[in-house]
Amino acid sequence: MSEEKLLEIKGLKQHFQVGRKSVVKAVDGLNFDIYKGETFGLVGESGCGKSTTGRTIIRLYEATDGEVLFKGENVQGKKSKSELKKFNQQMQMIFQDPYSSLNPRMTVMDIIAEGLDIHGLVKNDAERKEKVFELLETVGLNKDHATRYPHEFSGGQRQRLGIARALAVEPEFIIADEPISALDVSIQAQVVNLLKKLQAEKGLTYLFIAHDLSMVKYISDRIGVMYFGKLVELADSDELYKNPIHPYTKSLLSAIPLPDPDYERNRTRISYDPSQHDTSEEPEFREVRPNHWVLCTTKEFEAYKQELQD
């Protein structure tokens, strides 16, 4: 992982109008950076806003407020067709559901080659075919699969096709939006290992969105924990697991099962109660130890520091 910031999120908000008066603050003031070559894990329970964050970054949604800087340029400010086309080539997305994210009426050849065609990355049909064959081999499939349709594949194979489609335009940054949640446990590790292998080979940078903390730890360099549209904790992967500070992070970690019957029998689940927080002031993101940030008030900040010392 380099020290070059590839993506900078500054005060990002995504609010949705529900009816005439109600507003859902799906993303409410996020701030974080992603460095070139790293995997940044974004975790939280369903409905916390993590998938909305990914979709706003890649401009499937227009942000309500804030900035998304990709390689120093504001993504939200890109309006011309040529600017958007260039941006879409540099940033791709792997979607959660490998069943609905592939067009059932298109062959694998056309699904993977769609990006090549749009961006004019191949000169003729022979080169197009060769590139698709190469991509299929890269993700662990073979060229015979090119003439088939999505319904002829298993869930794990379809997700590999989704990865091949994302790789086709040779992006620098990939948003993986819960790419393994719809897959069998036996297949999940295969897909994650493939992503790690591709990152090492191609120098990719990932935003890995998931709710499975054990898998996020395995693939991520740093992890951000989201709760109701806000980032409540951010730290290096090992640091977050060894020294969780925010009560919500502790509750998530306490829910991870381990293949140890004795541990499971005596495991204590920690329930998170947001009403127990200090309400005397608006919480801020503060660094409680080097590169370990927590959303807290001044009073909570002092308590967390004392807890770490003890």
Short mmCIF file of N, CA and C in Angstrom, two decimals, residues 32 38-44 208 210 212-226 231-241 249 252-253 285 291-293:
data_model
loop_
_atom_site.label_atom_id
_atom_site.label_comp_id
_atom_site.label_asym_id
_atom_site.label_seq_id
_atom_site.Cartn_x
_atom_site.Cartn_y
_atom_site.Cartn_z
N PHE A 32 -13.34 9.85 4.77
CA PHE A 32 -12.26 8.87 4.82
C PHE A 32 -11.49 8.90 3.50
N GLU A 38 -4.51 -0.40 -1.69
CA GLU A 38 -5.05 -1.00 -0.46
C GLU A 38 -6.47 -1.52 -0.67
N THR A 39 -6.92 -2.32 0.27
CA THR A 39 -8.32 -2.72 0.34
C THR A 39 -8.92 -2.08 1.58
N PHE A 40 -9.90 -1.23 1.37
CA PHE A 40 -10.58 -0.55 2.47
C PHE A 40 -11.91 -1.26 2.68
N GLY A 41 -12.08 -1.87 3.85
CA GLY A 41 -13.33 -2.56 4.16
C GLY A 41 -14.34 -1.63 4.80
N LEU A 42 -15.57 -1.69 4.34
CA LEU A 42 -16.65 -0.89 4.92
C LEU A 42 -17.71 -1.85 5.42
N VAL A 43 -17.92 -1.87 6.74
CA VAL A 43 -18.82 -2.85 7.34
C VAL A 43 -19.93 -2.20 8.15
N GLY A 44 -20.96 -2.98 8.39
CA GLY A 44 -22.09 -2.51 9.17
C GLY A 44 -23.29 -3.38 8.86
N PHE A 208 -14.17 -2.62 -0.31
CA PHE A 208 -14.84 -3.90 -0.10
C PHE A 208 -15.95 -3.71 0.92
N ALA A 210 -19.18 -5.04 3.04
CA ALA A 210 -19.72 -6.32 3.52
C ALA A 210 -20.27 -6.17 4.93
N ASP A 212 -20.05 -9.21 6.82
CA ASP A 212 -19.35 -10.32 7.44
C ASP A 212 -17.97 -9.86 7.90
N LEU A 213 -17.85 -9.56 9.18
CA LEU A 213 -16.61 -8.99 9.70
C LEU A 213 -15.41 -9.93 9.59
N SER A 214 -15.64 -11.23 9.71
CA SER A 214 -14.52 -12.17 9.64
C SER A 214 -13.90 -12.17 8.24
N MET A 215 -14.74 -12.09 7.20
CA MET A 215 -14.23 -12.06 5.83
C MET A 215 -13.59 -10.71 5.52
N VAL A 216 -14.14 -9.64 6.06
CA VAL A 216 -13.59 -8.30 5.84
C VAL A 216 -12.19 -8.21 6.43
N LYS A 217 -11.99 -8.81 7.60
CA LYS A 217 -10.67 -8.80 8.23
C LYS A 217 -9.65 -9.52 7.35
N TYR A 218 -10.09 -10.60 6.73
CA TYR A 218 -9.19 -11.40 5.91
C TYR A 218 -8.68 -10.63 4.68
N ILE A 219 -9.53 -9.81 4.10
CA ILE A 219 -9.14 -9.15 2.84
C ILE A 219 -8.70 -7.70 3.01
N SER A 220 -9.08 -7.03 4.10
CA SER A 220 -8.89 -5.58 4.21
C SER A 220 -7.60 -5.17 4.90
N ASP A 221 -7.04 -4.04 4.47
CA ASP A 221 -5.91 -3.41 5.16
C ASP A 221 -6.43 -2.53 6.29
N ARG A 222 -7.47 -1.75 5.98
CA ARG A 222 -8.12 -0.91 7.00
C ARG A 222 -9.62 -1.13 6.92
N ILE A 223 -10.29 -0.87 8.04
CA ILE A 223 -11.74 -1.11 8.10
C ILE A 223 -12.44 0.11 8.69
N GLY A 224 -13.53 0.50 8.05
CA GLY A 224 -14.41 1.54 8.57
C GLY A 224 -15.73 0.91 8.97
N VAL A 225 -16.23 1.24 10.17
CA VAL A 225 -17.49 0.68 10.67
C VAL A 225 -18.58 1.74 10.57
N MET A 226 -19.67 1.39 9.86
CA MET A 226 -20.78 2.33 9.67
C MET A 226 -21.97 1.98 10.54
N LEU A 231 -19.78 7.03 9.97
CA LEU A 231 -18.63 6.20 10.29
C LEU A 231 -18.36 6.35 11.78
N VAL A 232 -18.43 5.24 12.53
CA VAL A 232 -18.25 5.34 13.99
C VAL A 232 -16.85 4.93 14.44
N GLU A 233 -16.14 4.16 13.58
CA GLU A 233 -14.78 3.75 13.94
C GLU A 233 -14.00 3.41 12.67
N LEU A 234 -12.71 3.73 12.69
CA LEU A 234 -11.84 3.43 11.54
C LEU A 234 -10.44 3.12 12.05
N ALA A 235 -9.89 1.98 11.61
CA ALA A 235 -8.55 1.58 12.07
C ALA A 235 -7.98 0.51 11.15
N ASP A 236 -6.70 0.22 11.32
CA ASP A 236 -6.11 -0.91 10.60
C ASP A 236 -6.87 -2.18 11.00
N SER A 237 -6.91 -3.13 10.09
CA SER A 237 -7.69 -4.34 10.29
C SER A 237 -7.36 -5.05 11.61
N ASP A 238 -6.09 -5.35 11.85
CA ASP A 238 -5.70 -6.05 13.07
C ASP A 238 -5.99 -5.24 14.32
N GLU A 239 -5.74 -3.93 14.23
CA GLU A 239 -5.97 -3.03 15.37
C GLU A 239 -7.45 -3.02 15.76
N LEU A 240 -8.32 -2.98 14.76
CA LEU A 240 -9.76 -2.92 15.03
C LEU A 240 -10.23 -4.19 15.74
N TYR A 241 -9.68 -5.32 15.35
CA TYR A 241 -10.10 -6.58 15.96
C TYR A 241 -9.52 -6.78 17.35
N THR A 249 -18.97 -1.32 17.43
CA THR A 249 -17.96 -2.23 16.88
C THR A 249 -17.83 -3.46 17.77
N LEU A 252 -20.65 -5.85 17.11
CA LEU A 252 -20.48 -6.59 15.85
C LEU A 252 -19.48 -7.73 16.02
N LEU A 253 -18.35 -7.43 16.67
CA LEU A 253 -17.31 -8.44 16.85
C LEU A 253 -17.77 -9.57 17.76
N PHE A 285 -15.17 12.90 14.93
CA PHE A 285 -14.24 11.81 14.66
C PHE A 285 -12.89 12.18 15.26
N ASN A 291 -3.67 6.39 14.07
CA ASN A 291 -4.44 5.79 12.96
C ASN A 291 -5.68 5.01 13.41
N HIS A 292 -6.14 5.28 14.62
CA HIS A 292 -7.36 4.65 15.12
C HIS A 292 -8.34 5.76 15.51
N TRP A 293 -9.42 5.88 14.73
CA TRP A 293 -10.37 6.98 14.88
C TRP A 293 -11.71 6.48 15.36
#
